PDB file of C-alpha atoms and ligand atoms in Angstrom:
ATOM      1  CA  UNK H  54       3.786  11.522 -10.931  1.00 47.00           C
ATOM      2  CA  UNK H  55       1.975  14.184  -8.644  1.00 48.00           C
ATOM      3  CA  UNK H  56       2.440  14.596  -5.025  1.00 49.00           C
ATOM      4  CA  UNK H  57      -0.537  12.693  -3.939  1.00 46.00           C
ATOM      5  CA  UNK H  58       0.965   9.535  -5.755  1.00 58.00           C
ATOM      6  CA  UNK H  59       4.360   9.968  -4.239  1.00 70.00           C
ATOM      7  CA  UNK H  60       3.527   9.618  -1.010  1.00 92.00           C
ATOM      8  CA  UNK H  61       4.080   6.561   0.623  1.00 97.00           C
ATOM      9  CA  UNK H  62       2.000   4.472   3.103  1.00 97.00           C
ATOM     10  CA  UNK H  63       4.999   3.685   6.046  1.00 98.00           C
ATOM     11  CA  UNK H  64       4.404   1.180   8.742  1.00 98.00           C
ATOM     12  CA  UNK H  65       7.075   0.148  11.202  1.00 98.00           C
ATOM     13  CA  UNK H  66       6.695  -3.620  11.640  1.00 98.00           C
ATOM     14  CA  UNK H  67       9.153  -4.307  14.116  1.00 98.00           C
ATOM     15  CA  UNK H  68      10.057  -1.334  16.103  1.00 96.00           C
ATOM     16  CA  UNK H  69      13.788  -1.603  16.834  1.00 95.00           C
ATOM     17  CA  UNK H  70      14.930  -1.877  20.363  1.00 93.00           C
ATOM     18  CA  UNK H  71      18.647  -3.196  21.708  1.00 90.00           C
ATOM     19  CA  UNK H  72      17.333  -6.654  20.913  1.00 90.00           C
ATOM     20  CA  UNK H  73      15.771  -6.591  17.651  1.00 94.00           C
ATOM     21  CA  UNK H  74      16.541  -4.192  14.764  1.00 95.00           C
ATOM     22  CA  UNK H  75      13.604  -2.439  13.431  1.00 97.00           C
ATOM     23  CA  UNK H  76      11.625  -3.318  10.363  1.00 98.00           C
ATOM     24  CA  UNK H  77       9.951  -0.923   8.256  1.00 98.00           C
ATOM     25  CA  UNK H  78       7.364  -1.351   5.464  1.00 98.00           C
ATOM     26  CA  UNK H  79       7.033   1.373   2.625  1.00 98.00           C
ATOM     27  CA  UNK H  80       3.972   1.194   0.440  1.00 98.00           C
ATOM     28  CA  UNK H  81       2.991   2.884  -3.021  1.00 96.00           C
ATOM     29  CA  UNK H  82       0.600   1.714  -5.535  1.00 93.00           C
ATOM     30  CA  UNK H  83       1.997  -1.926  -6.351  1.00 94.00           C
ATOM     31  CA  UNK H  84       4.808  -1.673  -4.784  1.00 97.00           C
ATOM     32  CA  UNK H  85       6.149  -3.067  -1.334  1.00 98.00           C
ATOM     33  CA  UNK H  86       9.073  -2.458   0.398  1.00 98.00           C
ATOM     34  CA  UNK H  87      11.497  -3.355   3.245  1.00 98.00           C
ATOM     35  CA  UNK H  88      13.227  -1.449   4.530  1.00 98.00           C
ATOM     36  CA  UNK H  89      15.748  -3.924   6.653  1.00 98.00           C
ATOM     37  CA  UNK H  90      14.314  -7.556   7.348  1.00 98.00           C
ATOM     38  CA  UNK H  91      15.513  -8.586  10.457  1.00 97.00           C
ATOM     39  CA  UNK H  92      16.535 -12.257  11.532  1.00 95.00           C
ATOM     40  CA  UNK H  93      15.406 -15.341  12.389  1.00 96.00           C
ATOM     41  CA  UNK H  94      14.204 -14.347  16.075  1.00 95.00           C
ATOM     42  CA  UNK H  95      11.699 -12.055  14.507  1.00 96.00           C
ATOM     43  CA  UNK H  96      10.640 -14.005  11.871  1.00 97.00           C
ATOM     44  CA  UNK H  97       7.589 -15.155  13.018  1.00 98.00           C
ATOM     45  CA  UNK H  98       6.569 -11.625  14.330  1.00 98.00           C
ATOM     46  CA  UNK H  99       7.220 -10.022  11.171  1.00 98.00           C
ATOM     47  CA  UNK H 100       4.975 -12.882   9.383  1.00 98.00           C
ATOM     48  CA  UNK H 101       2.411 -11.956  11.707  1.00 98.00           C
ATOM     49  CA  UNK H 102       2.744  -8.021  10.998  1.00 98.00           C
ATOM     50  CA  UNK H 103       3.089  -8.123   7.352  1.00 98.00           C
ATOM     51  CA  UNK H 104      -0.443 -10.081   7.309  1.00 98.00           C
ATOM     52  CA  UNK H 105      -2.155  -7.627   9.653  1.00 98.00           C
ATOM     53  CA  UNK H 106      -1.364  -5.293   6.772  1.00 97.00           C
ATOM     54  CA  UNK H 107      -2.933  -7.811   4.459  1.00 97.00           C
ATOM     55  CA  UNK H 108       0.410  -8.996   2.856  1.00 98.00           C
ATOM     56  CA  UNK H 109       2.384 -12.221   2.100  1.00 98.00           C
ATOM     57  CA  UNK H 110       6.037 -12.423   2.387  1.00 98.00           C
ATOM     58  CA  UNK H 111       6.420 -13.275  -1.120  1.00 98.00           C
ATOM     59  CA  UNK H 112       4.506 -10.210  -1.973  1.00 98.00           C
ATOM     60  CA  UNK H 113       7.441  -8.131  -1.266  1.00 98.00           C
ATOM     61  CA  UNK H 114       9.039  -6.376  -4.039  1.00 98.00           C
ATOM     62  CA  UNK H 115      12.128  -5.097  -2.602  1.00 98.00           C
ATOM     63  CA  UNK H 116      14.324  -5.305   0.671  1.00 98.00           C
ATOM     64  CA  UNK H 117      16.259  -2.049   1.255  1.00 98.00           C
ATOM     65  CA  UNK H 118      19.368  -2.952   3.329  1.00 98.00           C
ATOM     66  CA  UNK H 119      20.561   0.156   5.743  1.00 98.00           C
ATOM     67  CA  UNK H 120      23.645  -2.662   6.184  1.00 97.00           C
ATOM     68  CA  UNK H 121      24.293  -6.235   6.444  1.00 97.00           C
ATOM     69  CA  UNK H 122      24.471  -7.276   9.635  1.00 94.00           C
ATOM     70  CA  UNK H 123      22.728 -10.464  10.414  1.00 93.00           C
ATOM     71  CA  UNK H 124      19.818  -8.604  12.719  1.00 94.00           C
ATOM     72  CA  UNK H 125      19.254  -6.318   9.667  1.00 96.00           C
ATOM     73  CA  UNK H 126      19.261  -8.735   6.233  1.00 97.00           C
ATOM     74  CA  UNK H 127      18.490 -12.305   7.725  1.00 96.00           C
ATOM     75  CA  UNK H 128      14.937 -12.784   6.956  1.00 97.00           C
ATOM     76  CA  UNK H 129      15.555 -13.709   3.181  1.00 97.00           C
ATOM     77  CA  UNK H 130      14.127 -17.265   3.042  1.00 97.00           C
ATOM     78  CA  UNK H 131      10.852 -16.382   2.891  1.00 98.00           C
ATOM     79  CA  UNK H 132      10.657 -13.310   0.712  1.00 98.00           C
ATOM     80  CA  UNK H 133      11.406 -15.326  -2.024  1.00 97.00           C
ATOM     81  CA  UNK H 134      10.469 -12.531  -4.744  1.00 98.00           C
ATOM     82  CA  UNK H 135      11.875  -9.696  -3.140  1.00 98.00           C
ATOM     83  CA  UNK H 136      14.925  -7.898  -5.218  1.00 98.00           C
ATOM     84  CA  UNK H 137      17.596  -7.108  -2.914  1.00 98.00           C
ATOM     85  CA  UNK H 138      19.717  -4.241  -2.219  1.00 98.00           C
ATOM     86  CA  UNK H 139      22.471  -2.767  -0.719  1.00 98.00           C
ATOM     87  CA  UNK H 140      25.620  -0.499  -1.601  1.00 98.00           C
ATOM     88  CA  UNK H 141      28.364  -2.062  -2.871  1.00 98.00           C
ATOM     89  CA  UNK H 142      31.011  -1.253   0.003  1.00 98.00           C
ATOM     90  CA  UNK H 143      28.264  -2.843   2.503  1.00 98.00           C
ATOM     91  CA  UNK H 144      28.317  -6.220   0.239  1.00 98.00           C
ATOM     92  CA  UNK H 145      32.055  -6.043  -0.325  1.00 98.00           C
ATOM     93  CA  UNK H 146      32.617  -5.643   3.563  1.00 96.00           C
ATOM     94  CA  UNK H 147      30.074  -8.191   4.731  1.00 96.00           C
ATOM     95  CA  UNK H 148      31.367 -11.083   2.276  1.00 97.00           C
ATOM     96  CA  UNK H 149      34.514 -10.954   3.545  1.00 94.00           C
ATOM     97  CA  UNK H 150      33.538 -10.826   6.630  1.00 93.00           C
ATOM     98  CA  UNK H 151      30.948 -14.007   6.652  1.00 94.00           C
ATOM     99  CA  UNK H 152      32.998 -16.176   4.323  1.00 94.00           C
ATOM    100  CA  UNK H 153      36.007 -15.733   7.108  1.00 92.00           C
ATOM    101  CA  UNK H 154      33.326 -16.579   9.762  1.00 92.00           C
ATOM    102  CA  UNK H 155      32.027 -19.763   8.608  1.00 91.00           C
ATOM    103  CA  UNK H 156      35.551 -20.372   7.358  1.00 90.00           C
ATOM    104  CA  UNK H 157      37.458 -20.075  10.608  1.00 82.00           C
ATOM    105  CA  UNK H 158      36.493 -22.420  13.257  1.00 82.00           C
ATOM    106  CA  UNK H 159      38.909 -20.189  15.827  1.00 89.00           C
ATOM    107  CA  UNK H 160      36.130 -17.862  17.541  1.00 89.00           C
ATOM    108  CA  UNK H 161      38.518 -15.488  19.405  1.00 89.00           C
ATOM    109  CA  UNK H 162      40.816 -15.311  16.471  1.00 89.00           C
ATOM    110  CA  UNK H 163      38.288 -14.684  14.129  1.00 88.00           C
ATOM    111  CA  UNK H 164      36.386 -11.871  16.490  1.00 87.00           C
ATOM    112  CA  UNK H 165      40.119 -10.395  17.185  1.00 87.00           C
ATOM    113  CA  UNK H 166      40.728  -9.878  13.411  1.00 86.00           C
ATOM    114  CA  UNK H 167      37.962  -7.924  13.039  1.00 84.00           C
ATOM    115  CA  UNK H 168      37.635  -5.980  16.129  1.00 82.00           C
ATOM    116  CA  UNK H 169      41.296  -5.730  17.391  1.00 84.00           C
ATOM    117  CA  UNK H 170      40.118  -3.504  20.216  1.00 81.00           C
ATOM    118  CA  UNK H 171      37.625  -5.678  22.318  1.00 83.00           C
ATOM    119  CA  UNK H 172      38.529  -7.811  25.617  1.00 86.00           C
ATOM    120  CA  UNK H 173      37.642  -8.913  28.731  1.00 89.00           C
ATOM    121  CA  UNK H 174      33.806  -9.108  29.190  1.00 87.00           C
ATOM    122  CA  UNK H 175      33.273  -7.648  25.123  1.00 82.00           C
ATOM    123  CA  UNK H 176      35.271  -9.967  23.644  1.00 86.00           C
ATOM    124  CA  UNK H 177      33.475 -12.824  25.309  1.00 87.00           C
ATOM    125  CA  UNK H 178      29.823 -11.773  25.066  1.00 83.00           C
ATOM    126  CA  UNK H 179      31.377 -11.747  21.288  1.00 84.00           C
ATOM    127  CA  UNK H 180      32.609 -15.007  21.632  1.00 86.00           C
ATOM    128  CA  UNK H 181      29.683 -16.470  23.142  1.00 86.00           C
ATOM    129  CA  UNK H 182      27.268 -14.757  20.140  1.00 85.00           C
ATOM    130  CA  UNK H 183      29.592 -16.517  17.457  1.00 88.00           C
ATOM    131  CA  UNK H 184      28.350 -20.000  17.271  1.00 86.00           C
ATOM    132  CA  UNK H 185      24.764 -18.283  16.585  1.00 89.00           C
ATOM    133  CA  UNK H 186      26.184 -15.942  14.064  1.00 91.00           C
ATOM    134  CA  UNK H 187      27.987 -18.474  12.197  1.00 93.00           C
ATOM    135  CA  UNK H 188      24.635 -21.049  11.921  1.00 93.00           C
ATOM    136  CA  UNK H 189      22.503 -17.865  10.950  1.00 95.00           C
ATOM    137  CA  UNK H 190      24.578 -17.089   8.229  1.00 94.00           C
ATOM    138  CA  UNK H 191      24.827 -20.597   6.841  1.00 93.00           C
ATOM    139  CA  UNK H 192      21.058 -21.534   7.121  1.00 94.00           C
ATOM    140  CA  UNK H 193      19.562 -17.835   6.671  1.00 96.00           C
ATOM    141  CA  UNK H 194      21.940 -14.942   5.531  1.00 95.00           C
ATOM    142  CA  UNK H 195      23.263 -16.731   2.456  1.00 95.00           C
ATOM    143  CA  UNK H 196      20.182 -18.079   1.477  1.00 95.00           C
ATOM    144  CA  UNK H 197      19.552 -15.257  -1.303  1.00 97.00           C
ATOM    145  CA  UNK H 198      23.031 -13.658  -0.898  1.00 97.00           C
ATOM    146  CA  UNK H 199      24.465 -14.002  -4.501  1.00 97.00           C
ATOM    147  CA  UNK H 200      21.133 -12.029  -5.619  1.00 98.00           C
ATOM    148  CA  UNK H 201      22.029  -8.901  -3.269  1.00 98.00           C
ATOM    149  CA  UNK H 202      22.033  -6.177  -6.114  1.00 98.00           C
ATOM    150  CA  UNK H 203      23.418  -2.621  -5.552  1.00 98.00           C
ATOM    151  CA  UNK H 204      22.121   0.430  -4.657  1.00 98.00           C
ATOM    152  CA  UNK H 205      24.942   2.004  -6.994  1.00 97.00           C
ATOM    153  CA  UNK H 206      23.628   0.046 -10.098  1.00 96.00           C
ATOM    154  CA  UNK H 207      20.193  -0.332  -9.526  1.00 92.00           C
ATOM    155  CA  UNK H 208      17.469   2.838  -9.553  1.00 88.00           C
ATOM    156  CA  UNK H 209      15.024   3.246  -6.557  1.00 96.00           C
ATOM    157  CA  UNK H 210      11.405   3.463  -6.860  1.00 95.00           C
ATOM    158  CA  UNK H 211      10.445   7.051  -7.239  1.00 94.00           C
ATOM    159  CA  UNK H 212      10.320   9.105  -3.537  1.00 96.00           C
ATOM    160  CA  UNK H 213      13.035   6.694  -1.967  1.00 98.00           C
ATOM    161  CA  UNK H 214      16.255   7.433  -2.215  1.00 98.00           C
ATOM    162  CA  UNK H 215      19.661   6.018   0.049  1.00 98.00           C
ATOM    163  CA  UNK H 216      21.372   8.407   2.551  1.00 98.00           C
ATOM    164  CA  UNK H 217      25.256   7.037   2.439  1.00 98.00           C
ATOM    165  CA  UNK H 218      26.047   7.200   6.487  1.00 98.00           C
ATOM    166  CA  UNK H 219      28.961   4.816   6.485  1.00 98.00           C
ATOM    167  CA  UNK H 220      31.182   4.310   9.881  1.00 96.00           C
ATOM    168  CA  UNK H 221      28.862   1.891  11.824  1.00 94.00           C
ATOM    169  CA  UNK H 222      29.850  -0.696   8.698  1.00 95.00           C
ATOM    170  CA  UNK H 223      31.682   0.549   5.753  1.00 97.00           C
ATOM    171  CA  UNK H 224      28.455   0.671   3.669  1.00 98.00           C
ATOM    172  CA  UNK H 225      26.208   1.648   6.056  1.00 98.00           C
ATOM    173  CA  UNK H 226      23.401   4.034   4.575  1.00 98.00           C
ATOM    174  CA  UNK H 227      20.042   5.379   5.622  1.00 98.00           C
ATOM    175  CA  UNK H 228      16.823   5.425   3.142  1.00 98.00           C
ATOM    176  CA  UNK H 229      14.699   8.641   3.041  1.00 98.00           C
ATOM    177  CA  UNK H 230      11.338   8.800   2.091  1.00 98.00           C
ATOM    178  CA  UNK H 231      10.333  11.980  -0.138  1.00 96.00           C
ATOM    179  CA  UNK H 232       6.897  12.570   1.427  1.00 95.00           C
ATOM    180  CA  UNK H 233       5.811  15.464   2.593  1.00 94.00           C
ATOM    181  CA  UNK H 234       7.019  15.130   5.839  1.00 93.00           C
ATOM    182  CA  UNK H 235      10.565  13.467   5.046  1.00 97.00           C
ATOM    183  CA  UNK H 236      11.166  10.171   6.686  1.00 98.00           C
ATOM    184  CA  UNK H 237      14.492   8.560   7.251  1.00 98.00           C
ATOM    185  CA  UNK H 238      15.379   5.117   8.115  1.00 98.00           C
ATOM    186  CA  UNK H 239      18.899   5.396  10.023  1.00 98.00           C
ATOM    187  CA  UNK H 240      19.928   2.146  10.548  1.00 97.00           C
ATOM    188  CA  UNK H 241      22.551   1.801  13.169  1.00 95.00           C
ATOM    189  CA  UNK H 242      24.093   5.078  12.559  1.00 96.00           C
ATOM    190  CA  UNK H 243      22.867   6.342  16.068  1.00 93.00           C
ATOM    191  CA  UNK H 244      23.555   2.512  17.261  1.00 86.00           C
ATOM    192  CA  UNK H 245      25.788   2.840  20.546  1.00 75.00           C
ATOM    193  CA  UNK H 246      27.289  -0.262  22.563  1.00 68.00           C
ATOM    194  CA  UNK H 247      24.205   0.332  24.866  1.00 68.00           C
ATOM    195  CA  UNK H 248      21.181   0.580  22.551  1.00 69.00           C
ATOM    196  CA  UNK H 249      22.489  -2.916  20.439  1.00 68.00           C
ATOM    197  CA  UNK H 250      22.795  -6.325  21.660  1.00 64.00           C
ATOM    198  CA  UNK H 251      25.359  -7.106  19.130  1.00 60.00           C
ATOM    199  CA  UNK H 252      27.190  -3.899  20.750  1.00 64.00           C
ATOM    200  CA  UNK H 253      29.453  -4.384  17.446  1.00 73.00           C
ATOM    201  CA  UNK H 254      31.876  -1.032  17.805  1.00 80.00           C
ATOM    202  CA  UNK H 255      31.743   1.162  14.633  1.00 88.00           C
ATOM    203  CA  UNK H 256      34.249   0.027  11.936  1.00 89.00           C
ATOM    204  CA  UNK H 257      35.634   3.666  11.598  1.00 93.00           C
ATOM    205  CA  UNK H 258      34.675   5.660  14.573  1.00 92.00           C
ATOM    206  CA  UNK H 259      35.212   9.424  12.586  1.00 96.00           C
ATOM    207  CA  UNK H 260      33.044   8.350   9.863  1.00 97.00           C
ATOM    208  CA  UNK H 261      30.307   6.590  12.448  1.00 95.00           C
ATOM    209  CA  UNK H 262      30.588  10.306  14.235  1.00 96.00           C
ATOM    210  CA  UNK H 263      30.450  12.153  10.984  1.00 98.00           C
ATOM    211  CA  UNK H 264      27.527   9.997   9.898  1.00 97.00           C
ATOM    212  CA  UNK H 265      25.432  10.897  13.708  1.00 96.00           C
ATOM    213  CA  UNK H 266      25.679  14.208  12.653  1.00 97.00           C
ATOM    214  CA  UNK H 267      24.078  13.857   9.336  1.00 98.00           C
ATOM    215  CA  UNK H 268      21.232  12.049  10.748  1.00 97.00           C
ATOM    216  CA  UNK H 269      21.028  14.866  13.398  1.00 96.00           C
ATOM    217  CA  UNK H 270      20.999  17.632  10.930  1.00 97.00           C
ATOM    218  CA  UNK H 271      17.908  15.627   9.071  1.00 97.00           C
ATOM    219  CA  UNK H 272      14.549  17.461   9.570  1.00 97.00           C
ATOM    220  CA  UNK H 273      11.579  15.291   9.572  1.00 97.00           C
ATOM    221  CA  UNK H 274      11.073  11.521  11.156  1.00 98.00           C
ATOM    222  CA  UNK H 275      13.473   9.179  11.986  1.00 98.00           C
ATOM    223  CA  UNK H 276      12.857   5.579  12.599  1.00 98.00           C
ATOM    224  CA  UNK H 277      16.604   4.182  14.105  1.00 96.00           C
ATOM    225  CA  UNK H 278      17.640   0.690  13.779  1.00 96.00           C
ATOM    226  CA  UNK H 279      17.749   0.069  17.535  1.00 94.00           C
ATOM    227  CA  UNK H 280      15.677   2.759  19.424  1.00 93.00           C
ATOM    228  CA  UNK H 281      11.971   4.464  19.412  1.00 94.00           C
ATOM    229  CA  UNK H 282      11.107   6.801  16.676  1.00 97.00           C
ATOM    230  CA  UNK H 283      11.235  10.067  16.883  1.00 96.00           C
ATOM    231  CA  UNK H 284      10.788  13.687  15.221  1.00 96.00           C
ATOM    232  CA  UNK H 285      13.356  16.384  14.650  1.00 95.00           C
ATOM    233  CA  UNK H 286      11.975  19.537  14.077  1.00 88.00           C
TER     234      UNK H 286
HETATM  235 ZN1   ZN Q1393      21.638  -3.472  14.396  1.00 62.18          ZN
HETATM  236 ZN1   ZN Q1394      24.441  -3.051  12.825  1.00 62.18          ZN
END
């Protein structure tokens, strides 16, 4: 393959902001890619900017998870044909951690087990996001989840390739894009409490820190999960 067919057409669908994660559509030749789908409060936007692009849901090949949180990978009803992936860890993590939510009817013991340090106001804007967490898993997030495939078994398309920046979730990565001006898709690894509206704290803080500084030592464009984006030189 030369360079002229490895580079890919990328067109941010939904640009993230603290109230929507963003989604990102890589094109080359047949194939169409997610990078992150979003959830059900977006849905209908990303309907509408898929077909200003001229594309169907079901036309999507693949849906490249940065993680699993449910404003990142709940979009999966409708892109029915899509094959899905994310990194092992990620999966491992996140079916623990949904099973246990729609298992355990106890909000404030289910949101202490998993994030021991949050109170006061945190631990009930937490609270009060549970009931729509738990629905949006049933109805949306497991809709597809026993297809996820992983990164780890499972080649990329040529040009794409995952970053592993864990910390943020355990199997958080970023995707770069191998065009001639490298892109990267970050995810939530520069996520802080104040630039998400989950404001979910990192599940290892060193390794969320760690993983910052990868994505600040990248040279090229970055598209982040939650903010504009921008170039670093
Ligand atoms: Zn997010
Ligand atoms: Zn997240």
């Amino acid at each position: 393959m030369n360079r002229a067919e490895n580079n890919w057409k990328i067109d941010i669908l939904l640009q993230g902001n603290p109230t929507q994660a963003a989604v990102t559509l890589l094109r080359n030749r047949d194939l169409l890619v997610l990078v992150d789908s979003g959830w059900p409060r977006t849905r209908t936007q990303l309907v509408t900017a898929l077909a200003e692009h001229g594309v169907q849901p079901q036309n999507i090949t693949h849906v490249l998870h940065t993680h699993l949180h449910i404003d990142h990978a709940a979009n999966h009803p409708i892109l029915t044909e899509a094959v899905l992936l994310a990194s092992k860890a990620e999966f491992r993590w996140a079916d623990r951690l949904y099973h246990n939510l729609i298992e355990d009817e106890d909000d404030v013991r289910f949101i202490t087990s998993v994030f021991p340090q949050l109170s006061g106001p945190t631990l009930e804007q937490a609270v009060a996001f549970i009931q729509l967490a738990r629905r949006i898993c049933r109805r949306d997030l497991f809709s597809r989840w026993d297809e996820i495939q992983f990164y780890e078994d499972h080649g990329l398309p040529e040009g794409l390739s995952v970053m592993p920046l864990p910390g943020h979730t355990p199997g958080h990565c970023g995707i770069v894009v191998s065009n001639p001006e490298p892109v990267l898709m970050a995810g939530d690894a520069l996520t802080t409490e104040h630039t998400c509206l989950s404001r979910m704290p990192p599940t290892n803080p060193n390794e969320f820190e760690a993983s910052t500084e990868t994505v600040r030592r990248f040279r090229g464009r970055i598209i982040p999960g939650h903010l504009p984006p921008f170039e670093q030189r």
